[in-house]
PDB file of N, CA and C in Angstrom:
ATOM      1  N   MET S   1       9.625   8.792  89.231  1.00  0.00           N
ATOM      2  CA  MET S   1      11.316   8.289  89.544  1.00  0.00           C
ATOM      3  C   MET S   1      12.061   8.686  89.184  1.00  0.00           C
ATOM      4  N   PRO S   2      13.124   9.400  89.312  1.00  0.00           N
ATOM      5  CA  PRO S   2      14.689   9.761  88.527  1.00  0.00           C
ATOM      6  C   PRO S   2      15.152   8.523  87.827  1.00  0.00           C
ATOM      7  N   VAL S   3      15.965   8.703  86.691  1.00  0.00           N
ATOM      8  CA  VAL S   3      16.493   7.658  86.060  1.00  0.00           C
ATOM      9  C   VAL S   3      18.068   7.839  86.439  1.00  0.00           C
ATOM     10  N   ALA S   4      18.485   6.864  86.618  1.00  0.00           N
ATOM     11  CA  ALA S   4      19.874   6.898  86.885  1.00  0.00           C
ATOM     12  C   ALA S   4      20.664   6.351  85.826  1.00  0.00           C
ATOM     13  N   ILE S   5      21.736   6.862  85.272  1.00  0.00           N
ATOM     14  CA  ILE S   5      22.528   6.364  83.946  1.00  0.00           C
ATOM     15  C   ILE S   5      23.955   6.448  84.546  1.00  0.00           C
ATOM     16  N   ALA S   6      24.438   5.311  84.248  1.00  0.00           N
ATOM     17  CA  ALA S   6      26.072   5.371  84.626  1.00  0.00           C
ATOM     18  C   ALA S   6      26.942   5.892  83.319  1.00  0.00           C
ATOM     19  N   TRP S   7      27.947   6.650  83.641  1.00  0.00           N
ATOM     20  CA  TRP S   7      28.600   7.483  82.596  1.00  0.00           C
ATOM     21  C   TRP S   7      30.220   6.630  82.291  1.00  0.00           C
ATOM     22  N   ALA S   8      30.583   6.155  83.489  1.00  0.00           N
ATOM     23  CA  ALA S   8      31.948   5.436  83.450  1.00  0.00           C
ATOM     24  C   ALA S   8      32.041   4.181  82.479  1.00  0.00           C
ATOM     25  N   ALA S   9      33.248   4.058  81.798  1.00  0.00           N
ATOM     26  CA  ALA S   9      33.328   3.112  81.007  1.00  0.00           C
ATOM     27  C   ALA S   9      32.834   1.786  81.406  1.00  0.00           C
ATOM     28  N   ASN S  10      32.162   0.981  80.626  1.00  0.00           N
ATOM     29  CA  ASN S  10      31.688  -0.454  81.200  1.00  0.00           C
ATOM     30  C   ASN S  10      30.832  -0.515  82.235  1.00  0.00           C
ATOM     31  N   GLU S  11      30.428   0.416  82.515  1.00  0.00           N
ATOM     32  CA  GLU S  11      29.340   0.425  83.950  1.00  0.00           C
ATOM     33  C   GLU S  11      28.087   0.105  83.287  1.00  0.00           C
ATOM     34  N   PRO S  12      27.062  -0.415  84.103  1.00  0.00           N
ATOM     35  CA  PRO S  12      25.605  -0.564  83.704  1.00  0.00           C
ATOM     36  C   PRO S  12      25.081   0.635  83.546  1.00  0.00           C
ATOM     37  N   VAL S  13      24.113   0.675  82.917  1.00  0.00           N
ATOM     38  CA  VAL S  13      23.142   1.733  82.608  1.00  0.00           C
ATOM     39  C   VAL S  13      21.631   1.399  83.082  1.00  0.00           C
ATOM     40  N   THR S  14      21.704   1.833  84.213  1.00  0.00           N
ATOM     41  CA  THR S  14      20.428   1.564  85.129  1.00  0.00           C
ATOM     42  C   THR S  14      19.371   2.265  85.195  1.00  0.00           C
ATOM     43  N   ARG S  15      18.159   1.539  85.492  1.00  0.00           N
ATOM     44  CA  ARG S  15      16.779   2.305  85.576  1.00  0.00           C
ATOM     45  C   ARG S  15      16.470   3.120  84.096  1.00  0.00           C
ATOM     46  N   VAL S  16      17.091   2.492  82.760  1.00  0.00           N
ATOM     47  CA  VAL S  16      16.645   3.157  81.706  1.00  0.00           C
ATOM     48  C   VAL S  16      15.352   2.357  80.873  1.00  0.00           C
ATOM     49  N   ASP S  17      14.505   2.861  80.324  1.00  0.00           N
ATOM     50  CA  ASP S  17      13.506   2.304  79.428  1.00  0.00           C
ATOM     51  C   ASP S  17      14.223   1.426  78.461  1.00  0.00           C
ATOM     52  N   ILE S  18      13.441  -0.017  78.249  1.00  0.00           N
ATOM     53  CA  ILE S  18      13.967  -0.645  77.049  1.00  0.00           C
ATOM     54  C   ILE S  18      12.605  -1.132  76.493  1.00  0.00           C
ATOM     55  N   ILE S  19      12.547  -1.326  75.123  1.00  0.00           N
ATOM     56  CA  ILE S  19      11.911  -1.948  74.512  1.00  0.00           C
ATOM     57  C   ILE S  19      12.348  -2.873  73.627  1.00  0.00           C
ATOM     58  N   VAL S  20      12.014  -4.323  73.714  1.00  0.00           N
ATOM     59  CA  VAL S  20      12.302  -5.296  72.562  1.00  0.00           C
ATOM     60  C   VAL S  20      11.176  -5.409  71.608  1.00  0.00           C
ATOM     61  N   ARG S  21      11.657  -5.325  70.388  1.00  0.00           N
ATOM     62  CA  ARG S  21      10.588  -5.400  69.127  1.00  0.00           C
ATOM     63  C   ARG S  21      10.826  -6.428  68.269  1.00  0.00           C
ATOM     64  N   SER S  22       9.885  -7.272  67.845  1.00  0.00           N
ATOM     65  CA  SER S  22      10.004  -8.124  66.667  1.00  0.00           C
ATOM     66  C   SER S  22      10.194  -7.216  65.333  1.00  0.00           C
ATOM     67  N   LYS S  23      11.297  -7.392  64.571  1.00  0.00           N
ATOM     68  CA  LYS S  23      11.390  -6.832  63.274  1.00  0.00           C
ATOM     69  C   LYS S  23      10.642  -7.307  62.218  1.00  0.00           C
ATOM     70  N   ALA S  24       9.925  -8.622  62.488  1.00  0.00           N
ATOM     71  CA  ALA S  24       9.127  -8.999  61.152  1.00  0.00           C
ATOM     72  C   ALA S  24       7.757  -8.484  61.129  1.00  0.00           C
ATOM     73  N   ASP S  25       7.151  -8.166  62.429  1.00  0.00           N
ATOM     74  CA  ASP S  25       5.939  -7.706  62.531  1.00  0.00           C
ATOM     75  C   ASP S  25       5.669  -6.322  63.375  1.00  0.00           C
ATOM     76  N   GLY S  26       6.896  -5.721  64.089  1.00  0.00           N
ATOM     77  CA  GLY S  26       6.913  -4.494  64.859  1.00  0.00           C
ATOM     78  C   GLY S  26       6.496  -5.057  66.027  1.00  0.00           C
ATOM     79  N   ARG S  27       5.913  -6.158  66.542  1.00  0.00           N
ATOM     80  CA  ARG S  27       5.226  -6.519  67.896  1.00  0.00           C
ATOM     81  C   ARG S  27       6.242  -6.193  69.048  1.00  0.00           C
ATOM     82  N   VAL S  28       5.650  -5.554  70.110  1.00  0.00           N
ATOM     83  CA  VAL S  28       6.556  -5.372  71.199  1.00  0.00           C
ATOM     84  C   VAL S  28       6.491  -6.780  72.114  1.00  0.00           C
ATOM     85  N   ILE S  29       7.923  -7.072  72.075  1.00  0.00           N
ATOM     86  CA  ILE S  29       8.187  -8.436  73.013  1.00  0.00           C
ATOM     87  C   ILE S  29       7.998  -8.077  74.429  1.00  0.00           C
ATOM     88  N   ILE S  30       8.671  -6.988  74.660  1.00  0.00           N
ATOM     89  CA  ILE S  30       8.821  -6.450  76.310  1.00  0.00           C
ATOM     90  C   ILE S  30       9.085  -4.981  76.307  1.00  0.00           C
ATOM     91  N   GLU S  31       8.569  -4.442  77.170  1.00  0.00           N
ATOM     92  CA  GLU S  31       8.740  -3.028  77.512  1.00  0.00           C
ATOM     93  C   GLU S  31       8.830  -2.921  79.112  1.00  0.00           C
ATOM     94  N   THR S  32       9.873  -2.520  79.430  1.00  0.00           N
ATOM     95  CA  THR S  32      10.328  -2.413  80.822  1.00  0.00           C
ATOM     96  C   THR S  32      11.736  -1.592  81.340  1.00  0.00           C
ATOM     97  N   ILE S  33      12.145  -1.555  82.335  1.00  0.00           N
ATOM     98  CA  ILE S  33      13.269  -0.763  82.770  1.00  0.00           C
ATOM     99  C   ILE S  33      14.474  -1.693  83.344  1.00  0.00           C
ATOM    100  N   THR S  34      15.574  -1.242  82.935  1.00  0.00           N
ATOM    101  CA  THR S  34      16.748  -1.912  83.561  1.00  0.00           C
ATOM    102  C   THR S  34      16.821  -1.938  85.099  1.00  0.00           C
ATOM    103  N   ASP S  35      17.299  -3.071  85.657  1.00  0.00           N
ATOM    104  CA  ASP S  35      17.533  -3.048  86.938  1.00  0.00           C
ATOM    105  C   ASP S  35      18.919  -2.487  87.365  1.00  0.00           C
ATOM    106  N   GLY S  36      19.255  -2.824  88.800  1.00  0.00           N
ATOM    107  CA  GLY S  36      20.838  -2.127  89.053  1.00  0.00           C
ATOM    108  C   GLY S  36      21.834  -2.712  88.481  1.00  0.00           C
ATOM    109  N   ARG S  37      21.659  -3.905  87.545  1.00  0.00           N
ATOM    110  CA  ARG S  37      22.878  -4.455  86.780  1.00  0.00           C
ATOM    111  C   ARG S  37      22.888  -3.812  85.394  1.00  0.00           C
ATOM    112  N   GLY S  38      22.038  -3.369  85.146  1.00  0.00           N
ATOM    113  CA  GLY S  38      21.853  -2.918  83.633  1.00  0.00           C
ATOM    114  C   GLY S  38      21.024  -3.699  82.786  1.00  0.00           C
ATOM    115  N   ALA S  39      20.470  -4.527  83.569  1.00  0.00           N
ATOM    116  CA  ALA S  39      20.019  -5.958  82.768  1.00  0.00           C
ATOM    117  C   ALA S  39      18.354  -5.984  82.856  1.00  0.00           C
ATOM    118  N   ILE S  40      17.659  -6.705  81.789  1.00  0.00           N
ATOM    119  CA  ILE S  40      16.190  -7.206  81.729  1.00  0.00           C
ATOM    120  C   ILE S  40      16.494  -8.633  81.440  1.00  0.00           C
ATOM    121  N   VAL S  41      15.392  -9.506  81.586  1.00  0.00           N
ATOM    122  CA  VAL S  41      15.187 -10.868  81.279  1.00  0.00           C
ATOM    123  C   VAL S  41      14.243 -10.658  80.368  1.00  0.00           C
ATOM    124  N   VAL S  42      14.403 -11.278  78.970  1.00  0.00           N
ATOM    125  CA  VAL S  42      13.481 -11.694  77.920  1.00  0.00           C
ATOM    126  C   VAL S  42      12.883 -12.982  78.061  1.00  0.00           C
ATOM    127  N   LYS S  43      11.749 -13.449  78.178  1.00  0.00           N
ATOM    128  CA  LYS S  43      11.604 -14.908  78.167  1.00  0.00           C
ATOM    129  C   LYS S  43      11.128 -15.519  76.726  1.00  0.00           C
ATOM    130  N   GLU S  44      11.505 -16.592  76.527  1.00  0.00           N
ATOM    131  CA  GLU S  44      11.027 -17.431  75.259  1.00  0.00           C
ATOM    132  C   GLU S  44      11.183 -16.650  74.151  1.00  0.00           C
ATOM    133  N   MET S  45      12.247 -16.057  73.757  1.00  0.00           N
ATOM    134  CA  MET S  45      12.403 -15.388  72.451  1.00  0.00           C
ATOM    135  C   MET S  45      12.733 -16.402  71.203  1.00  0.00           C
ATOM    136  N   ARG S  46      11.783 -16.367  70.222  1.00  0.00           N
ATOM    137  CA  ARG S  46      11.708 -17.223  69.160  1.00  0.00           C
ATOM    138  C   ARG S  46      13.159 -16.810  68.122  1.00  0.00           C
ATOM    139  N   PRO S  47      13.735 -17.701  67.535  1.00  0.00           N
ATOM    140  CA  PRO S  47      14.772 -17.215  66.539  1.00  0.00           C
ATOM    141  C   PRO S  47      13.967 -16.154  65.468  1.00  0.00           C
ATOM    142  N   GLY S  48      15.045 -15.361  65.164  1.00  0.00           N
ATOM    143  CA  GLY S  48      14.746 -14.058  64.336  1.00  0.00           C
ATOM    144  C   GLY S  48      15.455 -12.745  64.572  1.00  0.00           C
ATOM    145  N   LEU S  49      14.960 -11.806  64.016  1.00  0.00           N
ATOM    146  CA  LEU S  49      15.484 -10.321  63.978  1.00  0.00           C
ATOM    147  C   LEU S  49      14.552  -9.606  64.959  1.00  0.00           C
ATOM    148  N   TYR S  50      15.284  -8.996  66.020  1.00  0.00           N
ATOM    149  CA  TYR S  50      14.604  -7.983  66.812  1.00  0.00           C
ATOM    150  C   TYR S  50      15.440  -6.617  66.962  1.00  0.00           C
ATOM    151  N   SER S  51      14.514  -5.811  67.276  1.00  0.00           N
ATOM    152  CA  SER S  51      15.292  -4.187  67.489  1.00  0.00           C
ATOM    153  C   SER S  51      15.135  -4.192  69.288  1.00  0.00           C
ATOM    154  N   ILE S  52      16.306  -3.639  69.553  1.00  0.00           N
ATOM    155  CA  ILE S  52      16.460  -3.326  71.104  1.00  0.00           C
ATOM    156  C   ILE S  52      16.500  -1.871  71.286  1.00  0.00           C
ATOM    157  N   GLU S  53      15.565  -1.061  71.774  1.00  0.00           N
ATOM    158  CA  GLU S  53      15.425   0.392  71.759  1.00  0.00           C
ATOM    159  C   GLU S  53      15.726   0.799  73.476  1.00  0.00           C
ATOM    160  N   ALA S  54      16.661   1.419  73.765  1.00  0.00           N
ATOM    161  CA  ALA S  54      17.083   1.909  75.322  1.00  0.00           C
ATOM    162  C   ALA S  54      17.010   3.473  75.124  1.00  0.00           C
ATOM    163  N   GLY S  55      16.533   3.892  76.253  1.00  0.00           N
ATOM    164  CA  GLY S  55      16.403   5.279  76.514  1.00  0.00           C
ATOM    165  C   GLY S  55      15.472   6.173  75.645  1.00  0.00           C
ATOM    166  N   ALA S  56      14.355   5.886  75.132  1.00  0.00           N
ATOM    167  CA  ALA S  56      13.492   6.527  74.339  1.00  0.00           C
ATOM    168  C   ALA S  56      12.941   7.451  75.094  1.00  0.00           C
ATOM    169  N   LYS S  57      12.918   7.448  76.441  1.00  0.00           N
ATOM    170  CA  LYS S  57      12.109   8.376  77.299  1.00  0.00           C
ATOM    171  C   LYS S  57      12.975   9.296  77.785  1.00  0.00           C
ATOM    172  N   LEU S  58      14.450   9.440  77.346  1.00  0.00           N
ATOM    173  CA  LEU S  58      15.431  10.528  77.900  1.00  0.00           C
ATOM    174  C   LEU S  58      15.556  11.375  76.619  1.00  0.00           C
ATOM    175  N   PRO S  59      16.033  12.722  77.195  1.00  0.00           N
ATOM    176  CA  PRO S  59      16.213  13.742  75.795  1.00  0.00           C
ATOM    177  C   PRO S  59      17.544  13.100  74.830  1.00  0.00           C
ATOM    178  N   LEU S  60      16.965  13.609  73.929  1.00  0.00           N
ATOM    179  CA  LEU S  60      17.912  12.826  72.677  1.00  0.00           C
ATOM    180  C   LEU S  60      19.495  13.807  72.945  1.00  0.00           C
ATOM    181  N   ALA S  61      19.210  14.935  73.315  1.00  0.00           N
ATOM    182  CA  ALA S  61      20.631  15.519  73.373  1.00  0.00           C
ATOM    183  C   ALA S  61      21.735  14.871  74.517  1.00  0.00           C
ATOM    184  N   LEU S  62      20.929  14.187  75.662  1.00  0.00           N
ATOM    185  CA  LEU S  62      21.483  13.368  76.562  1.00  0.00           C
ATOM    186  C   LEU S  62      22.130  12.316  76.124  1.00  0.00           C
ATOM    187  N   LEU S  63      21.267  11.582  74.960  1.00  0.00           N
ATOM    188  CA  LEU S  63      21.689  10.311  74.428  1.00  0.00           C
ATOM    189  C   LEU S  63      22.957  10.162  73.791  1.00  0.00           C
ATOM    190  N   LYS S  64      22.805  11.537  72.580  1.00  0.00           N
ATOM    191  CA  LYS S  64      24.017  11.959  71.881  1.00  0.00           C
ATOM    192  C   LYS S  64      25.247  12.229  72.594  1.00  0.00           C
ATOM    193  N   ARG S  65      25.168  12.784  73.644  1.00  0.00           N
ATOM    194  CA  ARG S  65      26.395  13.115  74.376  1.00  0.00           C
ATOM    195  C   ARG S  65      26.979  11.833  74.912  1.00  0.00           C
ATOM    196  N   SER S  66      26.183  10.818  75.170  1.00  0.00           N
ATOM    197  CA  SER S  66      26.891   9.455  75.653  1.00  0.00           C
ATOM    198  C   SER S  66      27.662   8.835  74.653  1.00  0.00           C
ATOM    199  N   GLY S  67      27.548   9.000  73.308  1.00  0.00           N
ATOM    200  CA  GLY S  67      27.984   8.572  72.223  1.00  0.00           C
ATOM    201  C   GLY S  67      27.533   7.003  71.873  1.00  0.00           C
ATOM    202  N   GLY S  68      26.792   6.360  72.585  1.00  0.00           N
ATOM    203  CA  GLY S  68      26.465   4.898  72.206  1.00  0.00           C
ATOM    204  C   GLY S  68      26.538   3.898  73.660  1.00  0.00           C
ATOM    205  N   TRP S  69      25.983   2.961  73.578  1.00  0.00           N
ATOM    206  CA  TRP S  69      25.835   2.044  74.676  1.00  0.00           C
ATOM    207  C   TRP S  69      26.142   0.659  74.001  1.00  0.00           C
ATOM    208  N   ASP S  70      26.608  -0.254  74.913  1.00  0.00           N
ATOM    209  CA  ASP S  70      26.910  -1.670  74.646  1.00  0.00           C
ATOM    210  C   ASP S  70      25.680  -2.522  75.070  1.00  0.00           C
ATOM    211  N   ILE S  71      25.106  -3.150  74.218  1.00  0.00           N
ATOM    212  CA  ILE S  71      23.963  -4.127  74.464  1.00  0.00           C
ATOM    213  C   ILE S  71      24.418  -5.499  74.287  1.00  0.00           C
ATOM    214  N   ALA S  72      24.377  -6.229  75.325  1.00  0.00           N
ATOM    215  CA  ALA S  72      24.769  -7.647  75.201  1.00  0.00           C
ATOM    216  C   ALA S  72      23.566  -8.538  75.323  1.00  0.00           C
ATOM    217  N   LEU S  73      23.149  -9.641  74.708  1.00  0.00           N
ATOM    218  CA  LEU S  73      22.143 -10.589  74.820  1.00  0.00           C
ATOM    219  C   LEU S  73      22.872 -11.805  74.927  1.00  0.00           C
ATOM    220  N   ILE S  74      22.735 -12.389  76.134  1.00  0.00           N
ATOM    221  CA  ILE S  74      23.216 -13.435  76.964  1.00  0.00           C
ATOM    222  C   ILE S  74      21.975 -14.811  76.971  1.00  0.00           C
ATOM    223  N   PRO S  75      22.338 -15.805  76.415  1.00  0.00           N
ATOM    224  CA  PRO S  75      21.244 -17.017  76.601  1.00  0.00           C
ATOM    225  C   PRO S  75      21.361 -17.492  78.078  1.00  0.00           C
ATOM    226  N   ILE S  76      20.030 -17.737  78.484  1.00  0.00           N
ATOM    227  CA  ILE S  76      20.036 -18.041  79.566  1.00  0.00           C
ATOM    228  C   ILE S  76      19.988 -19.617  79.782  1.00  0.00           C
ATOM    229  N   SER S  77      21.009 -20.393  80.116  1.00  0.00           N
ATOM    230  CA  SER S  77      20.955 -21.991  80.059  1.00  0.00           C
ATOM    231  C   SER S  77      21.938 -22.317  80.783  1.00  0.00           C
ATOM    232  N   ALA S  78      21.813 -23.945  80.961  1.00  0.00           N
ATOM    233  CA  ALA S  78      22.734 -24.476  82.070  1.00  0.00           C
ATOM    234  C   ALA S  78      24.198 -24.182  81.565  1.00  0.00           C
ATOM    235  N   ARG S  79      24.585 -24.146  80.196  1.00  0.00           N
ATOM    236  CA  ARG S  79      26.102 -24.115  79.808  1.00  0.00           C
ATOM    237  C   ARG S  79      26.470 -22.625  79.754  1.00  0.00           C
ATOM    238  N   PRO S  80      27.734 -22.549  80.038  1.00  0.00           N
ATOM    239  CA  PRO S  80      27.984 -21.250  79.663  1.00  0.00           C
ATOM    240  C   PRO S  80      27.951 -20.535  78.167  1.00  0.00           C
ATOM    241  N   ALA S  81      27.424 -19.399  77.796  1.00  0.00           N
ATOM    242  CA  ALA S  81      27.439 -18.937  76.762  1.00  0.00           C
ATOM    243  C   ALA S  81      28.091 -17.701  76.360  1.00  0.00           C
ATOM    244  N   LYS S  82      28.676 -17.518  75.156  1.00  0.00           N
ATOM    245  CA  LYS S  82      28.970 -16.284  74.641  1.00  0.00           C
ATOM    246  C   LYS S  82      28.286 -15.319  74.521  1.00  0.00           C
ATOM    247  N   PRO S  83      28.249 -14.261  74.969  1.00  0.00           N
ATOM    248  CA  PRO S  83      27.213 -12.951  74.712  1.00  0.00           C
ATOM    249  C   PRO S  83      27.468 -12.701  73.219  1.00  0.00           C
ATOM    250  N   GLN S  84      26.245 -12.083  72.804  1.00  0.00           N
ATOM    251  CA  GLN S  84      26.186 -11.312  71.510  1.00  0.00           C
ATOM    252  C   GLN S  84      26.291  -9.837  72.036  1.00  0.00           C
ATOM    253  N   LYS S  85      27.498  -9.044  71.624  1.00  0.00           N
ATOM    254  CA  LYS S  85      27.524  -7.781  71.995  1.00  0.00           C
ATOM    255  C   LYS S  85      27.551  -6.875  70.806  1.00  0.00           C
ATOM    256  N   HIS S  86      26.828  -5.853  71.107  1.00  0.00           N
ATOM    257  CA  HIS S  86      26.424  -5.033  69.891  1.00  0.00           C
ATOM    258  C   HIS S  86      26.561  -3.599  70.561  1.00  0.00           C
ATOM    259  N   ARG S  87      27.031  -2.461  69.538  1.00  0.00           N
ATOM    260  CA  ARG S  87      27.232  -1.378  69.773  1.00  0.00           C
ATOM    261  C   ARG S  87      25.896  -0.403  69.589  1.00  0.00           C
ATOM    262  N   ALA S  88      25.176  -0.016  70.254  1.00  0.00           N
ATOM    263  CA  ALA S  88      23.875   0.905  69.938  1.00  0.00           C
ATOM    264  C   ALA S  88      24.227   2.391  69.659  1.00  0.00           C
ATOM    265  N   LYS S  89      23.530   2.969  68.705  1.00  0.00           N
ATOM    266  CA  LYS S  89      23.757   4.132  68.336  1.00  0.00           C
ATOM    267  C   LYS S  89      22.467   5.012  68.817  1.00  0.00           C
ATOM    268  N   PRO S  90      22.622   6.395  68.929  1.00  0.00           N
ATOM    269  CA  PRO S  90      21.295   7.167  69.303  1.00  0.00           C
ATOM    270  C   PRO S  90      20.531   7.327  67.859  1.00  0.00           C
ATOM    271  N   THR S  91      19.233   7.183  68.048  1.00  0.00           N
ATOM    272  CA  THR S  91      18.196   7.306  67.124  1.00  0.00           C
ATOM    273  C   THR S  91      17.128   8.271  67.284  1.00  0.00           C
ATOM    274  N   ALA S  92      16.339   8.620  66.888  1.00  0.00           N
ATOM    275  CA  ALA S  92      14.938   9.076  67.185  1.00  0.00           C
ATOM    276  C   ALA S  92      14.060   8.182  68.354  1.00  0.00           C
ATOM    277  N   ARG S  93      14.696   7.204  68.456  1.00  0.00           N
ATOM    278  CA  ARG S  93      13.846   6.046  69.598  1.00  0.00           C
ATOM    279  C   ARG S  93      14.742   5.729  70.620  1.00  0.00           C
ATOM    280  N   GLY S  94      15.802   6.717  70.931  1.00  0.00           N
ATOM    281  CA  GLY S  94      16.736   6.295  71.840  1.00  0.00           C
ATOM    282  C   GLY S  94      18.047   5.628  71.187  1.00  0.00           C
ATOM    283  N   MET S  95      18.716   4.870  72.180  1.00  0.00           N
ATOM    284  CA  MET S  95      19.600   3.979  71.480  1.00  0.00           C
ATOM    285  C   MET S  95      18.826   2.708  70.739  1.00  0.00           C
ATOM    286  N   GLN S  96      19.578   2.515  69.814  1.00  0.00           N
ATOM    287  CA  GLN S  96      18.940   1.208  69.357  1.00  0.00           C
ATOM    288  C   GLN S  96      20.041   0.429  68.375  1.00  0.00           C
ATOM    289  N   VAL S  97      19.492  -0.792  68.530  1.00  0.00           N
ATOM    290  CA  VAL S  97      20.258  -1.922  67.921  1.00  0.00           C
ATOM    291  C   VAL S  97      19.683  -3.014  67.427  1.00  0.00           C
ATOM    292  N   ASP S  98      19.860  -3.793  66.036  1.00  0.00           N
ATOM    293  CA  ASP S  98      19.153  -4.854  65.862  1.00  0.00           C
ATOM    294  C   ASP S  98      20.062  -6.084  66.248  1.00  0.00           C
ATOM    295  N   ILE S  99      19.235  -6.888  66.640  1.00  0.00           N
ATOM    296  CA  ILE S  99      20.195  -8.174  67.058  1.00  0.00           C
ATOM    297  C   ILE S  99      19.184  -9.479  66.606  1.00  0.00           C
ATOM    298  N   VAL S 100      20.102 -10.478  66.251  1.00  0.00           N
ATOM    299  CA  VAL S 100      19.622 -11.774  65.801  1.00  0.00           C
ATOM    300  C   VAL S 100      19.293 -12.940  66.863  1.00  0.00           C
ATOM    301  N   VAL S 101      18.571 -13.500  66.843  1.00  0.00           N
ATOM    302  CA  VAL S 101      18.215 -14.744  67.831  1.00  0.00           C
ATOM    303  C   VAL S 101      18.776 -15.808  66.807  1.00  0.00           C
ATOM    304  N   PRO S 102      19.619 -16.656  66.994  1.00  0.00           N
ATOM    305  CA  PRO S 102      19.935 -17.635  66.189  1.00  0.00           C
ATOM    306  C   PRO S 102      18.846 -18.802  66.035  1.00  0.00           C
ATOM    307  N   ASP S 103      18.823 -19.450  64.903  1.00  0.00           N
ATOM    308  CA  ASP S 103      18.154 -20.367  64.632  1.00  0.00           C
ATOM    309  C   ASP S 103      18.142 -21.670  65.848  1.00  0.00           C
ATOM    310  N   GLY S 104      17.539 -22.375  66.057  1.00  0.00           N
ATOM    311  CA  GLY S 104      17.014 -23.187  67.526  1.00  0.00           C
ATOM    312  C   GLY S 104      15.924 -23.215  68.145  1.00  0.00           C
ATOM    313  N   ALA S 105      16.062 -23.668  69.333  1.00  0.00           N
ATOM    314  CA  ALA S 105      14.884 -23.711  70.298  1.00  0.00           C
ATOM    315  C   ALA S 105      14.725 -22.334  70.863  1.00  0.00           C
ATOM    316  N   THR S 106      13.634 -22.054  71.113  1.00  0.00           N
ATOM    317  CA  THR S 106      12.999 -20.609  71.739  1.00  0.00           C
ATOM    318  C   THR S 106      13.679 -20.678  73.035  1.00  0.00           C
ATOM    319  N   THR S 107      14.428 -19.571  73.542  1.00  0.00           N
ATOM    320  CA  THR S 107      15.260 -19.481  74.193  1.00  0.00           C
ATOM    321  C   THR S 107      15.128 -18.019  75.137  1.00  0.00           C
ATOM    322  N   SER S 108      15.196 -18.174  76.478  1.00  0.00           N
ATOM    323  CA  SER S 108      15.241 -16.861  77.420  1.00  0.00           C
ATOM    324  C   SER S 108      16.820 -16.242  77.146  1.00  0.00           C
ATOM    325  N   TYR S 109      16.537 -14.976  77.334  1.00  0.00           N
ATOM    326  CA  TYR S 109      18.049 -13.982  77.214  1.00  0.00           C
ATOM    327  C   TYR S 109      17.914 -13.016  78.290  1.00  0.00           C
ATOM    328  N   THR S 110      19.207 -12.649  78.966  1.00  0.00           N
ATOM    329  CA  THR S 110      19.369 -11.582  79.681  1.00  0.00           C
ATOM    330  C   THR S 110      20.073 -10.625  78.522  1.00  0.00           C
ATOM    331  N   VAL S 111      19.447  -9.262  78.714  1.00  0.00           N
ATOM    332  CA  VAL S 111      20.020  -8.325  77.978  1.00  0.00           C
ATOM    333  C   VAL S 111      20.594  -7.186  79.044  1.00  0.00           C
ATOM    334  N   ILE S 112      21.677  -6.968  78.686  1.00  0.00           N
ATOM    335  CA  ILE S 112      22.545  -6.067  79.545  1.00  0.00           C
ATOM    336  C   ILE S 112      23.157  -4.821  78.884  1.00  0.00           C
ATOM    337  N   VAL S 113      22.812  -3.524  79.174  1.00  0.00           N
ATOM    338  CA  VAL S 113      23.120  -2.563  78.712  1.00  0.00           C
ATOM    339  C   VAL S 113      24.286  -1.875  79.601  1.00  0.00           C
ATOM    340  N   THR S 114      25.530  -1.397  78.894  1.00  0.00           N
ATOM    341  CA  THR S 114      26.661  -0.807  79.442  1.00  0.00           C
ATOM    342  C   THR S 114      26.928   0.481  78.836  1.00  0.00           C
ATOM    343  N   ASP S 115      27.720   1.365  79.126  1.00  0.00           N
ATOM    344  CA  ASP S 115      28.045   2.304  78.478  1.00  0.00           C
ATOM    345  C   ASP S 115      29.346   2.293  77.728  1.00  0.00           C
TER     346      ASP S 115
END
């Protein structure tokens, strides 16, 4: 299946591979691809430090040409929540950023990747 990547500013990065990994033990929490909104849902993330890797299956030259993607972590809840926005940078594992799930209850999040 071909990979579609948006290059216009603030457009979703669709159909790109995503891995969310616990920094504490390296365990993969989820491995999937973004949907048409550039999003995935990660259910029941415990507080802690995580790594989000996007585009590891894409050629590194293609990732470097993009300069970086924004990755937002948005809690799924009944009340509006301000997203944690991060700028991911190209690495040997695609675009990568570390994120913090704050102390509190285990929560599900939407992760959105934009250029």
